[in-house]
Amino acid sequence: MLASIRLRAGQLTASVAIIAAITLLYRHVAAANNTTIALSYLLAILGIATGWGLLNATIASLLAVLAYNYSFLPPFGTLIIADPQNWVALTAFLVTAITASSLSVRAKRRAAEAIERRQEVERLYALGQAMLLSGGLRPTAREIVNRIMQIFDVPAAVLYVKAENEIIRPEPEPGPISDQQVRDAAEYDAPVADPKQQTALVPLRLGGQNIGSLGFAGRIPSLAALSALAYLVAISIERARAQEAANKLEAARQSETLKAALLDALAHDLKTPLTSIKGSLTHLLTKPHDAEEQELLALANEEADRLNRLVVEVIEMARVEAGKLHPDRQPHSVEKIVSAALQELEGELHDRPVQVDIPAELPDADVDFEFIKQVVKQLLDNAIRYSPAGSAITVSAQLRNERIVVGVADRGAGIEEQEQTRIFEKFYRAREWRYQVPGTGLGLSIAKGIIEAHGGKIWVASQPGSGSVFSFSLPVSKGASLQ
């Protein structure tokens, strides 16, 4: 403050000295007519206005009028004006000097503002260029703060990212802007600048979405520059977030693809020797053996079948996860698909009653016969394993909302509500049965993948103690009548 007062006092003293020097020059050193003297005063005043501002130029104008009247207008040595025309000349000189000074100061201010706007545009461009090279969200946020301090030449900056509730500063100390201030600024409608404190708080919004806020201390840019800066920072943050999400998605996709490929390769390597083992056991079972050998061979044959089913499930799961299910969709009768599934499971069903409720007028479904038969077999197999021996199983189909809904109902113990949303996840098995009934937890996940590949959905409705109904929807064949 004291330095500013000293600077202004020095400028005022220099302005007085310049007017005094011109007066002494033309009075004692170089003779000149009044027009030349007046123009000399005017040029000096314009220089003062340009260099030191309008206040100094106005004071210099008044001093120049007094000096001109005292020294160069008759009667000399007095402030009296004898000729009325000289009043007009002095008034015109004073008005011209002050007006010209004002215009000069205004032009200088406009030029300074133009330079400042150009510098702001250059800084915004430099910041945009830097942001294009950024990586993830957190590195980008830190880069934004550092670049703003560097490019805009401010001592402190802070960025608040609302979604992550994270505040990024170059230093751990809050500085002139507190954490609460920058959090509150995210709810502002427009930038808020405090010229006295030399701080600015800018909300960050993009497409109506609240991204966060930006605060910095130091020389405050124009409101237009603050708005442009906010938009640029918001775009950079969203771009970094989108890039990060895309990288994670691609990494997950590559991981799933690799896992599926490994499972597929492993399953095929297992299936080849299993085929040989199964063939050998089948051949041996046709030969006569004593009771103990026959029992051991039968056990080995059952375990080979079990292991073969496991390998098939692994292969199917690998195909589902790799997106390699490509159903050969043709019009097929749901009744024929169910009949084929029941026929293949005839050995497992034994004397268990199975009720089939499928209307004769039900239209054909647009499906892959083998894939949907596999789904029906899986649901029937679950009903056999998780319901009491001898209890009835019902298979139904009906037309609902222009789709065919197939259901398999059992009389088992039912499924807890909190587990109903998880049983279609791979490897998940209900807590009550995971150690009682053998299985991998892949069957329902494979069925879900097959149904979704047909554009349908699969779900379960169950009450503990009242059994379960597994249902799935299928598309109706395009040529079928829905009446």
CSV table of C-alpha atoms in Angstrom, one decimal:
chain,number,residue,atom,x,y,z
A,1,MET,CA,0.0,0.0,0.0
A,2,LEU,CA,2.8,2.4,1.0
A,3,ALA,CA,4.7,1.6,-2.2
A,4,SER,CA,1.6,2.4,-4.3
A,5,ILE,CA,1.2,5.8,-2.6
A,6,ARG,CA,4.9,6.6,-3.2
A,7,LEU,CA,4.5,5.6,-6.9
A,8,ARG,CA,1.5,7.9,-7.4
A,9,ALA,CA,3.2,10.7,-5.6
A,10,GLY,CA,6.3,10.3,-7.8
A,11,GLN,CA,4.1,10.3,-11.0
A,12,LEU,CA,2.3,13.5,-9.9
A,13,THR,CA,5.6,15.2,-9.1
A,14,ALA,CA,7.0,14.2,-12.5
A,15,SER,CA,3.8,15.5,-14.2
A,16,VAL,CA,4.2,18.9,-12.5
A,17,ALA,CA,7.9,18.9,-13.4
A,18,ILE,CA,7.2,18.3,-17.1
A,19,ILE,CA,4.7,21.2,-17.3
A,20,ALA,CA,7.2,23.5,-15.4
A,21,ALA,CA,10.0,22.4,-17.8
A,22,ILE,CA,8.0,23.3,-20.9
A,23,THR,CA,7.1,26.7,-19.4
A,24,LEU,CA,10.7,27.5,-18.6
A,25,LEU,CA,11.9,26.3,-22.0
A,26,TYR,CA,9.7,28.6,-24.0
A,27,ARG,CA,9.9,31.6,-21.6
A,28,HIS,CA,13.7,31.8,-21.1
A,29,VAL,CA,15.4,29.6,-23.7
A,30,ALA,CA,13.5,29.2,-27.0
A,31,ALA,CA,11.0,31.7,-28.3
A,32,ALA,CA,7.9,30.3,-30.0
A,33,ASN,CA,4.4,31.4,-30.9
A,34,ASN,CA,1.4,30.6,-28.7
A,35,THR,CA,0.2,27.8,-31.0
A,36,THR,CA,3.5,25.9,-30.7
A,37,ILE,CA,3.5,26.4,-27.0
A,38,ALA,CA,-0.1,25.1,-26.7
A,39,LEU,CA,0.7,22.1,-28.8
A,40,SER,CA,3.8,21.3,-26.7
A,41,TYR,CA,1.7,21.3,-23.6
A,42,LEU,CA,-1.0,19.1,-25.3
A,43,LEU,CA,1.6,16.5,-26.4
A,44,ALA,CA,3.1,16.4,-22.9
A,45,ILE,CA,-0.4,15.9,-21.4
A,46,LEU,CA,-1.1,13.1,-23.8
A,47,GLY,CA,2.1,11.4,-22.9
A,48,ILE,CA,1.3,11.7,-19.2
A,49,ALA,CA,-2.2,10.3,-19.8
A,50,THR,CA,-0.8,7.3,-21.7
A,51,GLY,CA,1.9,6.6,-19.2
A,52,TRP,CA,0.4,7.5,-15.8
A,53,GLY,CA,-3.3,7.7,-16.1
A,54,LEU,CA,-6.2,10.2,-16.4
A,55,LEU,CA,-5.8,11.7,-12.9
A,56,ASN,CA,-2.2,12.9,-13.5
A,57,ALA,CA,-3.2,14.1,-17.0
A,58,THR,CA,-6.1,16.1,-15.7
A,59,ILE,CA,-3.9,17.8,-13.0
A,60,ALA,CA,-1.3,18.5,-15.7
A,61,SER,CA,-4.0,20.0,-17.9
A,62,LEU,CA,-5.0,22.4,-15.2
A,63,LEU,CA,-1.4,23.4,-14.5
A,64,ALA,CA,-0.7,23.8,-18.2
A,65,VAL,CA,-3.7,26.2,-18.5
A,66,LEU,CA,-2.5,28.3,-15.5
A,67,ALA,CA,1.1,28.3,-16.8
A,68,TYR,CA,0.0,29.2,-20.3
A,69,ASN,CA,-2.1,32.1,-19.0
A,70,TYR,CA,0.5,33.4,-16.6
A,71,SER,CA,3.5,33.2,-18.9
A,72,PHE,CA,2.3,33.5,-22.5
A,73,LEU,CA,-1.0,35.5,-22.5
A,74,PRO,CA,-1.1,39.3,-22.0
A,75,PRO,CA,-1.0,40.8,-19.5
A,76,PHE,CA,2.1,38.7,-18.7
A,77,GLY,CA,2.9,37.6,-15.1
A,78,THR,CA,-0.8,37.6,-14.1
A,79,LEU,CA,-3.7,35.3,-14.3
A,80,ILE,CA,-5.9,38.1,-15.7
A,81,ILE,CA,-7.1,37.7,-19.3
A,82,ALA,CA,-7.5,40.9,-21.1
A,83,ASP,CA,-8.8,39.7,-24.4
A,84,PRO,CA,-12.1,37.7,-24.2
A,85,GLN,CA,-10.9,35.6,-27.2
A,86,ASN,CA,-8.2,34.2,-25.0
A,87,TRP,CA,-10.9,32.8,-22.6
A,88,VAL,CA,-12.2,30.8,-25.5
A,89,ALA,CA,-8.7,29.6,-26.4
A,90,LEU,CA,-7.9,28.6,-22.8
A,91,THR,CA,-11.2,26.8,-22.4
A,92,ALA,CA,-10.8,25.0,-25.8
A,93,PHE,CA,-7.2,24.0,-24.7
A,94,LEU,CA,-8.4,22.6,-21.4
A,95,VAL,CA,-11.3,20.7,-22.9
A,96,THR,CA,-9.1,19.4,-25.7
A,97,ALA,CA,-6.4,18.3,-23.2
A,98,ILE,CA,-8.7,16.5,-20.9
A,99,THR,CA,-10.7,14.9,-23.7
A,100,ALA,CA,-7.6,13.8,-25.5
A,101,SER,CA,-6.2,12.4,-22.2
A,102,SER,CA,-9.4,10.5,-21.6
A,103,LEU,CA,-9.3,9.0,-25.1
A,104,SER,CA,-5.7,8.1,-24.8
A,105,VAL,CA,-6.2,6.4,-21.4
A,106,ARG,CA,-9.3,4.6,-22.8
A,107,ALA,CA,-7.3,3.4,-25.9
A,108,LYS,CA,-4.5,2.2,-23.7
A,109,ARG,CA,-7.0,0.3,-21.5
A,110,ARG,CA,-8.7,-1.3,-24.5
A,111,ALA,CA,-5.3,-2.3,-25.9
A,112,ALA,CA,-4.4,-3.8,-22.5
A,113,GLU,CA,-7.7,-5.7,-22.3
A,114,ALA,CA,-7.2,-7.0,-25.9
A,115,ILE,CA,-3.8,-8.2,-24.9
A,116,GLU,CA,-5.2,-9.8,-21.8
A,117,ARG,CA,-8.0,-11.5,-23.7
A,118,ARG,CA,-5.4,-12.8,-26.3
A,119,GLN,CA,-3.3,-14.1,-23.5
A,120,GLU,CA,-6.3,-15.8,-21.9
A,121,VAL,CA,-7.2,-17.5,-25.2
A,122,GLU,CA,-3.5,-18.6,-25.5
A,123,ARG,CA,-3.6,-20.0,-22.0
A,124,LEU,CA,-6.8,-21.9,-22.6
A,125,TYR,CA,-5.4,-23.3,-25.8
A,126,ALA,CA,-2.3,-24.4,-24.0
A,127,LEU,CA,-4.3,-26.0,-21.2
A,128,GLY,CA,-6.5,-27.8,-23.8
A,129,GLN,CA,-3.4,-29.1,-25.5
A,130,ALA,CA,-2.0,-30.4,-22.2
A,131,MET,CA,-5.3,-32.1,-21.3
A,132,LEU,CA,-5.3,-34.0,-24.6
A,133,LEU,CA,-2.2,-35.8,-23.4
A,134,SER,CA,-3.6,-36.8,-20.1
A,135,GLY,CA,-4.4,-40.4,-19.0
A,136,GLY,CA,-6.6,-41.6,-16.2
A,137,LEU,CA,-9.0,-39.6,-14.0
A,138,ARG,CA,-6.7,-38.9,-11.1
A,139,PRO,CA,-3.6,-38.1,-13.2
A,140,THR,CA,-5.7,-35.8,-15.3
A,141,ALA,CA,-7.1,-34.0,-12.3
A,142,ARG,CA,-3.7,-33.4,-10.8
A,143,GLU,CA,-2.4,-32.3,-14.2
A,144,ILE,CA,-5.3,-29.8,-14.5
A,145,VAL,CA,-4.4,-28.2,-11.2
A,146,ASN,CA,-0.6,-28.0,-12.0
A,147,ARG,CA,-1.2,-26.7,-15.5
A,148,ILE,CA,-3.6,-24.0,-14.3
A,149,MET,CA,-1.1,-22.8,-11.8
A,150,GLN,CA,1.6,-22.8,-14.5
A,151,ILE,CA,-0.2,-21.5,-17.5
A,152,PHE,CA,-2.3,-18.8,-15.6
A,153,ASP,CA,0.5,-17.9,-13.3
A,154,VAL,CA,-1.5,-18.2,-10.1
A,155,PRO,CA,0.0,-19.3,-6.7
A,156,ALA,CA,-2.8,-21.7,-5.7
A,157,ALA,CA,-5.4,-23.9,-7.4
A,158,VAL,CA,-7.8,-26.6,-6.2
A,159,LEU,CA,-10.1,-29.0,-8.1
A,160,TYR,CA,-13.1,-30.8,-6.6
A,161,VAL,CA,-14.4,-33.9,-8.5
A,162,LYS,CA,-17.9,-34.6,-7.2
A,163,ALA,CA,-18.5,-38.2,-8.4
A,164,GLU,CA,-15.4,-39.4,-6.6
A,165,ASN,CA,-15.8,-36.8,-3.7
A,166,GLU,CA,-12.1,-36.0,-4.1
A,167,ILE,CA,-10.3,-32.7,-3.7
A,168,ILE,CA,-7.0,-32.3,-5.5
A,169,ARG,CA,-4.5,-29.7,-4.4
A,170,PRO,CA,-0.8,-29.2,-5.2
A,171,GLU,CA,-0.1,-28.9,-1.5
A,172,PRO,CA,-1.8,-30.5,1.5
A,173,GLU,CA,-2.5,-27.1,3.1
A,174,PRO,CA,-5.9,-25.6,2.2
A,175,GLY,CA,-4.5,-22.2,1.4
A,176,PRO,CA,-6.9,-19.3,0.6
A,177,ILE,CA,-9.7,-21.6,-0.5
A,178,SER,CA,-11.1,-24.2,2.0
A,179,ASP,CA,-12.4,-27.6,1.2
A,180,GLN,CA,-15.9,-26.6,2.1
A,181,GLN,CA,-15.8,-23.6,-0.1
A,182,VAL,CA,-14.8,-25.6,-3.2
A,183,ARG,CA,-17.4,-28.2,-2.4
A,184,ASP,CA,-20.1,-25.5,-2.1
A,185,ALA,CA,-19.0,-24.0,-5.3
A,186,ALA,CA,-20.1,-27.2,-7.2
A,187,GLU,CA,-23.7,-26.0,-6.6
A,188,TYR,CA,-23.2,-22.5,-7.9
A,189,ASP,CA,-25.0,-21.4,-11.1
A,190,ALA,CA,-22.1,-19.2,-12.4
A,191,PRO,CA,-18.5,-18.4,-11.5
A,192,VAL,CA,-18.0,-16.2,-8.4
A,193,ALA,CA,-14.9,-14.0,-8.2
A,194,ASP,CA,-13.7,-11.9,-5.2
A,195,PRO,CA,-11.3,-9.2,-6.5
A,196,LYS,CA,-10.4,-8.1,-2.9
A,197,GLN,CA,-9.3,-11.6,-1.9
A,198,GLN,CA,-8.1,-12.4,-5.4
A,199,THR,CA,-10.0,-15.7,-5.5
A,200,ALA,CA,-12.4,-17.3,-7.9
A,201,LEU,CA,-14.7,-20.3,-7.6
A,202,VAL,CA,-16.1,-21.9,-10.7
A,203,PRO,CA,-18.7,-24.6,-11.0
A,204,LEU,CA,-18.0,-27.4,-13.5
A,205,ARG,CA,-21.0,-28.6,-15.5
A,206,LEU,CA,-21.3,-30.6,-18.7
A,207,GLY,CA,-24.7,-31.4,-20.4
A,208,GLY,CA,-26.6,-30.4,-17.2
A,209,GLN,CA,-24.5,-32.8,-15.1
A,210,ASN,CA,-22.7,-31.5,-12.1
A,211,ILE,CA,-19.0,-32.5,-12.4
A,212,GLY,CA,-17.5,-30.5,-9.5
A,213,SER,CA,-15.8,-27.2,-9.1
A,214,LEU,CA,-12.5,-25.3,-9.6
A,215,GLY,CA,-11.0,-22.7,-7.4
A,216,PHE,CA,-7.8,-20.6,-7.7
A,217,ALA,CA,-6.2,-17.6,-6.1
A,218,GLY,CA,-4.2,-14.9,-7.8
A,219,ARG,CA,-4.9,-12.7,-10.8
A,220,ILE,CA,-8.5,-13.4,-11.8
A,221,PRO,CA,-9.3,-13.9,-15.5
A,222,SER,CA,-12.5,-12.4,-17.1
A,223,LEU,CA,-15.8,-14.1,-16.5
A,224,ALA,CA,-15.8,-15.3,-20.2
A,225,ALA,CA,-12.4,-16.9,-19.6
A,226,LEU,CA,-13.6,-18.5,-16.4
A,227,SER,CA,-16.7,-20.0,-18.1
A,228,ALA,CA,-14.5,-21.3,-21.0
A,229,LEU,CA,-12.0,-22.7,-18.4
A,230,ALA,CA,-14.8,-24.4,-16.6
A,231,TYR,CA,-16.1,-26.0,-19.7
A,232,LEU,CA,-12.7,-27.2,-20.8
A,233,VAL,CA,-11.9,-28.7,-17.4
A,234,ALA,CA,-15.3,-30.4,-17.3
A,235,ILE,CA,-14.7,-31.9,-20.8
A,236,SER,CA,-11.2,-33.1,-19.7
A,237,ILE,CA,-12.5,-34.8,-16.6
A,238,GLU,CA,-15.3,-36.6,-18.4
A,239,ARG,CA,-12.9,-37.6,-21.2
A,240,ALA,CA,-10.5,-39.0,-18.7
A,241,ARG,CA,-13.3,-40.8,-16.9
A,242,ALA,CA,-14.6,-42.3,-20.2
A,243,GLN,CA,-11.1,-43.3,-21.2
A,244,GLU,CA,-10.6,-45.0,-17.8
A,245,ALA,CA,-13.9,-46.8,-18.1
A,246,ALA,CA,-13.1,-47.9,-21.6
A,247,ASN,CA,-9.7,-49.2,-20.6
A,248,LYS,CA,-11.2,-51.2,-17.7
A,249,LEU,CA,-13.9,-52.6,-20.0
A,250,GLU,CA,-11.3,-53.6,-22.6
A,251,ALA,CA,-9.1,-55.2,-19.9
A,252,ALA,CA,-12.1,-57.1,-18.6
A,253,ARG,CA,-13.1,-58.2,-22.1
A,254,GLN,CA,-9.6,-59.5,-22.9
A,255,SER,CA,-9.4,-61.3,-19.5
A,256,GLU,CA,-12.8,-63.0,-20.2
A,257,THR,CA,-11.7,-63.9,-23.7
A,258,LEU,CA,-8.5,-65.4,-22.5
A,259,LYS,CA,-10.2,-67.3,-19.7
A,260,ALA,CA,-12.8,-68.6,-22.0
A,261,ALA,CA,-10.1,-69.7,-24.5
A,262,LEU,CA,-8.1,-71.5,-21.8
A,263,LEU,CA,-11.2,-73.3,-20.5
A,264,ASP,CA,-12.2,-74.3,-24.0
A,265,ALA,CA,-8.7,-75.7,-24.7
A,266,LEU,CA,-8.5,-77.5,-21.4
A,267,ALA,CA,-12.0,-79.0,-21.8
A,268,HIS,CA,-11.2,-80.3,-25.3
A,269,ASP,CA,-7.9,-81.8,-24.0
A,270,LEU,CA,-9.9,-83.6,-21.3
A,271,LYS,CA,-12.7,-84.7,-23.7
A,272,THR,CA,-10.3,-86.7,-26.0
A,273,PRO,CA,-9.0,-89.2,-23.3
A,274,LEU,CA,-12.5,-89.3,-21.7
A,275,THR,CA,-13.9,-90.6,-25.0
A,276,SER,CA,-11.3,-93.4,-25.0
A,277,ILE,CA,-12.0,-94.2,-21.3
A,278,LYS,CA,-15.8,-94.3,-21.9
A,279,GLY,CA,-15.4,-96.5,-25.0
A,280,SER,CA,-13.1,-98.9,-23.1
A,281,LEU,CA,-15.5,-99.2,-20.1
A,282,THR,CA,-18.5,-99.7,-22.4
A,283,HIS,CA,-16.7,-102.5,-24.1
A,284,LEU,CA,-15.6,-104.1,-20.8
A,285,LEU,CA,-19.1,-104.0,-19.4
A,286,THR,CA,-20.2,-106.3,-22.3
A,287,LYS,CA,-17.9,-109.0,-21.1
A,288,PRO,CA,-18.6,-111.4,-18.2
A,289,HIS,CA,-17.0,-110.5,-14.9
A,290,ASP,CA,-17.4,-111.6,-11.3
A,291,ALA,CA,-19.7,-109.5,-9.1
A,292,GLU,CA,-16.9,-107.3,-7.6
A,293,GLU,CA,-15.3,-106.5,-11.0
A,294,GLN,CA,-18.7,-105.8,-12.5
A,295,GLU,CA,-19.5,-103.3,-9.7
A,296,LEU,CA,-16.2,-101.5,-10.0
A,297,LEU,CA,-16.6,-101.2,-13.8
A,298,ALA,CA,-20.2,-99.9,-13.4
A,299,LEU,CA,-18.9,-97.3,-10.8
A,300,ALA,CA,-16.1,-96.3,-13.2
A,301,ASN,CA,-18.6,-95.9,-16.0
A,302,GLU,CA,-20.8,-93.7,-13.9
A,303,GLU,CA,-17.9,-91.5,-12.9
A,304,ALA,CA,-16.8,-91.3,-16.5
A,305,ASP,CA,-20.3,-90.1,-17.4
A,306,ARG,CA,-20.2,-87.6,-14.6
A,307,LEU,CA,-16.8,-86.3,-15.7
A,308,ASN,CA,-17.9,-86.1,-19.3
A,309,ARG,CA,-20.9,-84.0,-18.3
A,310,LEU,CA,-18.6,-81.7,-16.4
A,311,VAL,CA,-16.3,-81.3,-19.4
A,312,VAL,CA,-19.3,-80.6,-21.6
A,313,GLU,CA,-20.5,-77.9,-19.2
A,314,VAL,CA,-17.1,-76.3,-19.1
A,315,ILE,CA,-17.0,-76.2,-22.9
A,316,GLU,CA,-20.5,-74.7,-23.1
A,317,MET,CA,-19.6,-72.1,-20.4
A,318,ALA,CA,-16.5,-71.1,-22.4
A,319,ARG,CA,-18.6,-70.7,-25.5
A,320,VAL,CA,-21.2,-68.6,-23.6
A,321,GLU,CA,-18.5,-66.3,-22.1
A,322,ALA,CA,-16.6,-65.9,-25.4
A,323,GLY,CA,-19.9,-65.0,-27.2
A,324,LYS,CA,-19.5,-67.9,-29.5
A,325,LEU,CA,-23.1,-69.2,-29.2
A,326,HIS,CA,-24.7,-68.8,-32.6
A,327,PRO,CA,-28.1,-70.4,-32.6
A,328,ASP,CA,-29.4,-71.9,-35.8
A,329,ARG,CA,-32.9,-70.5,-35.4
A,330,GLN,CA,-35.7,-72.3,-37.2
A,331,PRO,CA,-39.4,-72.8,-36.5
A,332,HIS,CA,-39.7,-75.7,-34.0
A,333,SER,CA,-42.5,-77.1,-31.9
A,334,VAL,CA,-42.0,-76.6,-28.2
A,335,GLU,CA,-43.9,-79.8,-27.5
A,336,LYS,CA,-41.4,-81.8,-29.6
A,337,ILE,CA,-38.4,-80.1,-27.9
A,338,VAL,CA,-39.8,-81.1,-24.5
A,339,SER,CA,-40.6,-84.6,-25.6
A,340,ALA,CA,-37.0,-85.0,-26.9
A,341,ALA,CA,-35.6,-83.8,-23.6
A,342,LEU,CA,-37.9,-86.1,-21.5
A,343,GLN,CA,-36.8,-89.1,-23.7
A,344,GLU,CA,-33.1,-88.4,-23.1
A,345,LEU,CA,-33.7,-88.2,-19.4
A,346,GLU,CA,-35.9,-91.3,-19.2
A,347,GLY,CA,-33.3,-93.2,-17.2
A,348,GLU,CA,-33.0,-90.4,-14.5
A,349,LEU,CA,-36.8,-89.9,-14.3
A,350,HIS,CA,-37.5,-93.6,-13.4
A,351,ASP,CA,-41.1,-93.7,-12.1
A,352,ARG,CA,-41.3,-90.0,-11.3
A,353,PRO,CA,-44.6,-88.6,-12.7
A,354,VAL,CA,-44.2,-85.8,-15.3
A,355,GLN,CA,-47.1,-83.7,-16.4
A,356,VAL,CA,-46.8,-81.9,-19.7
A,357,ASP,CA,-49.2,-79.0,-20.2
A,358,ILE,CA,-48.7,-77.6,-23.7
A,359,PRO,CA,-51.7,-76.3,-25.8
A,360,ALA,CA,-52.1,-77.9,-29.2
A,361,GLU,CA,-52.6,-74.5,-30.8
A,362,LEU,CA,-49.3,-73.1,-29.4
A,363,PRO,CA,-47.3,-71.6,-32.3
A,364,ASP,CA,-43.8,-72.7,-33.2
A,365,ALA,CA,-40.8,-71.0,-31.6
A,366,ASP,CA,-38.0,-69.5,-33.5
A,367,VAL,CA,-35.1,-71.4,-31.8
A,368,ASP,CA,-32.2,-73.7,-32.2
A,369,PHE,CA,-33.7,-77.1,-31.4
A,370,GLU,CA,-30.6,-78.6,-29.7
A,371,PHE,CA,-29.8,-75.5,-27.6
A,372,ILE,CA,-33.4,-75.2,-26.2
A,373,LYS,CA,-33.5,-79.0,-25.6
A,374,GLN,CA,-30.4,-78.6,-23.5
A,375,VAL,CA,-32.1,-75.8,-21.4
A,376,VAL,CA,-35.1,-78.0,-20.8
A,377,LYS,CA,-32.9,-80.9,-19.8
A,378,GLN,CA,-31.0,-78.7,-17.4
A,379,LEU,CA,-34.2,-77.5,-15.7
A,380,LEU,CA,-35.6,-81.1,-15.6
A,381,ASP,CA,-32.3,-82.3,-14.2
A,382,ASN,CA,-32.5,-79.7,-11.4
A,383,ALA,CA,-36.0,-80.6,-10.6
A,384,ILE,CA,-35.0,-84.3,-10.3
A,385,ARG,CA,-32.0,-83.6,-8.1
A,386,TYR,CA,-33.6,-80.9,-5.8
A,387,SER,CA,-37.0,-82.5,-5.2
A,388,PRO,CA,-38.1,-85.6,-3.3
A,389,ALA,CA,-38.0,-88.9,-5.2
A,390,GLY,CA,-41.4,-89.7,-6.6
A,391,SER,CA,-42.7,-86.1,-6.5
A,392,ALA,CA,-44.3,-84.8,-9.6
A,393,ILE,CA,-42.7,-82.4,-12.1
A,394,THR,CA,-44.8,-80.2,-14.4
A,395,VAL,CA,-43.7,-78.9,-17.8
A,396,SER,CA,-45.9,-76.2,-19.3
A,397,ALA,CA,-45.9,-73.7,-22.1
A,398,GLN,CA,-48.2,-70.8,-23.0
A,399,LEU,CA,-48.3,-67.8,-25.3
A,400,ARG,CA,-47.9,-64.6,-23.3
A,401,ASN,CA,-47.4,-61.1,-24.7
A,402,GLU,CA,-46.4,-62.5,-28.1
A,403,ARG,CA,-43.7,-64.7,-26.6
A,404,ILE,CA,-43.8,-68.4,-25.7
A,405,VAL,CA,-43.1,-68.9,-22.0
A,406,VAL,CA,-41.9,-72.4,-20.9
A,407,GLY,CA,-42.0,-73.4,-17.3
A,408,VAL,CA,-40.6,-76.4,-15.3
A,409,ALA,CA,-42.2,-76.7,-11.8
A,410,ASP,CA,-41.1,-79.1,-9.0
A,411,ARG,CA,-42.2,-79.9,-5.5
A,412,GLY,CA,-38.9,-79.4,-3.8
A,413,ALA,CA,-37.8,-77.4,-0.8
A,414,GLY,CA,-37.8,-74.1,-2.7
A,415,ILE,CA,-35.2,-71.3,-2.9
A,416,GLU,CA,-34.6,-68.5,-0.4
A,417,GLU,CA,-35.5,-65.1,-1.8
A,418,GLN,CA,-32.0,-63.6,-1.4
A,419,GLU,CA,-30.6,-66.5,-3.4
A,420,GLN,CA,-33.1,-66.4,-6.3
A,421,THR,CA,-31.1,-63.6,-8.0
A,422,ARG,CA,-27.8,-65.4,-7.7
A,423,ILE,CA,-28.5,-68.9,-8.8
A,424,PHE,CA,-28.0,-68.0,-12.4
A,425,GLU,CA,-24.4,-66.8,-11.7
A,426,LYS,CA,-21.7,-69.2,-12.7
A,427,PHE,CA,-20.4,-71.5,-9.9
A,428,TYR,CA,-23.0,-70.3,-7.4
A,429,ARG,CA,-25.0,-73.0,-5.5
A,430,ALA,CA,-27.5,-72.6,-2.8
A,431,ARG,CA,-26.0,-72.9,0.7
A,432,GLU,CA,-28.5,-75.6,1.8
A,433,TRP,CA,-27.6,-77.9,-1.1
A,434,ARG,CA,-24.0,-77.2,-2.1
A,435,TYR,CA,-22.7,-80.0,0.0
A,436,GLN,CA,-25.6,-82.4,-0.4
A,437,VAL,CA,-26.1,-82.6,-4.2
A,438,PRO,CA,-23.1,-82.9,-6.5
A,439,GLY,CA,-22.8,-80.2,-9.2
A,440,THR,CA,-20.6,-77.4,-10.6
A,441,GLY,CA,-23.0,-74.5,-10.5
A,442,LEU,CA,-22.6,-74.0,-14.2
A,443,GLY,CA,-25.9,-75.5,-15.5
A,444,LEU,CA,-28.2,-72.5,-14.9
A,445,SER,CA,-25.6,-70.0,-16.0
A,446,ILE,CA,-25.3,-71.9,-19.3
A,447,ALA,CA,-29.1,-72.0,-19.7
A,448,LYS,CA,-29.2,-68.3,-19.1
A,449,GLY,CA,-26.6,-67.7,-21.8
A,450,ILE,CA,-28.5,-69.9,-24.3
A,451,ILE,CA,-31.8,-68.2,-23.6
A,452,GLU,CA,-30.3,-64.7,-23.9
A,453,ALA,CA,-28.6,-65.7,-27.2
A,454,HIS,CA,-32.2,-66.3,-28.4
A,455,GLY,CA,-33.3,-62.8,-27.2
A,456,GLY,CA,-35.3,-64.2,-24.3
A,457,LYS,CA,-35.1,-64.2,-20.5
A,458,ILE,CA,-35.0,-66.8,-17.8
A,459,TRP,CA,-36.2,-66.5,-14.2
A,460,VAL,CA,-37.4,-68.4,-11.1
A,461,ALA,CA,-40.4,-68.1,-8.8
A,462,SER,CA,-40.1,-69.9,-5.5
A,463,GLN,CA,-41.4,-70.1,-2.0
A,464,PRO,CA,-39.4,-72.1,0.6
A,465,GLY,CA,-41.3,-75.3,1.3
A,466,SER,CA,-43.5,-74.9,-1.8
A,467,GLY,CA,-41.2,-75.9,-4.7
A,468,SER,CA,-39.9,-73.8,-7.5
A,469,VAL,CA,-40.9,-72.8,-11.0
A,470,PHE,CA,-38.1,-72.1,-13.5
A,471,SER,CA,-39.4,-70.2,-16.6
A,472,PHE,CA,-37.9,-68.8,-19.8
A,473,SER,CA,-39.3,-66.9,-22.8
A,474,LEU,CA,-38.8,-67.7,-26.5
A,475,PRO,CA,-39.5,-65.7,-29.6
A,476,VAL,CA,-42.5,-66.9,-31.7
A,477,SER,CA,-41.7,-67.9,-35.3
A,478,LYS,CA,-42.3,-65.1,-37.7
A,479,GLY,CA,-44.6,-67.2,-39.9
A,480,ALA,CA,-46.7,-68.5,-36.9
A,481,SER,CA,-50.2,-67.3,-36.2
A,482,LEU,CA,-50.7,-65.7,-32.7
A,483,GLN,CA,-54.4,-66.3,-32.6
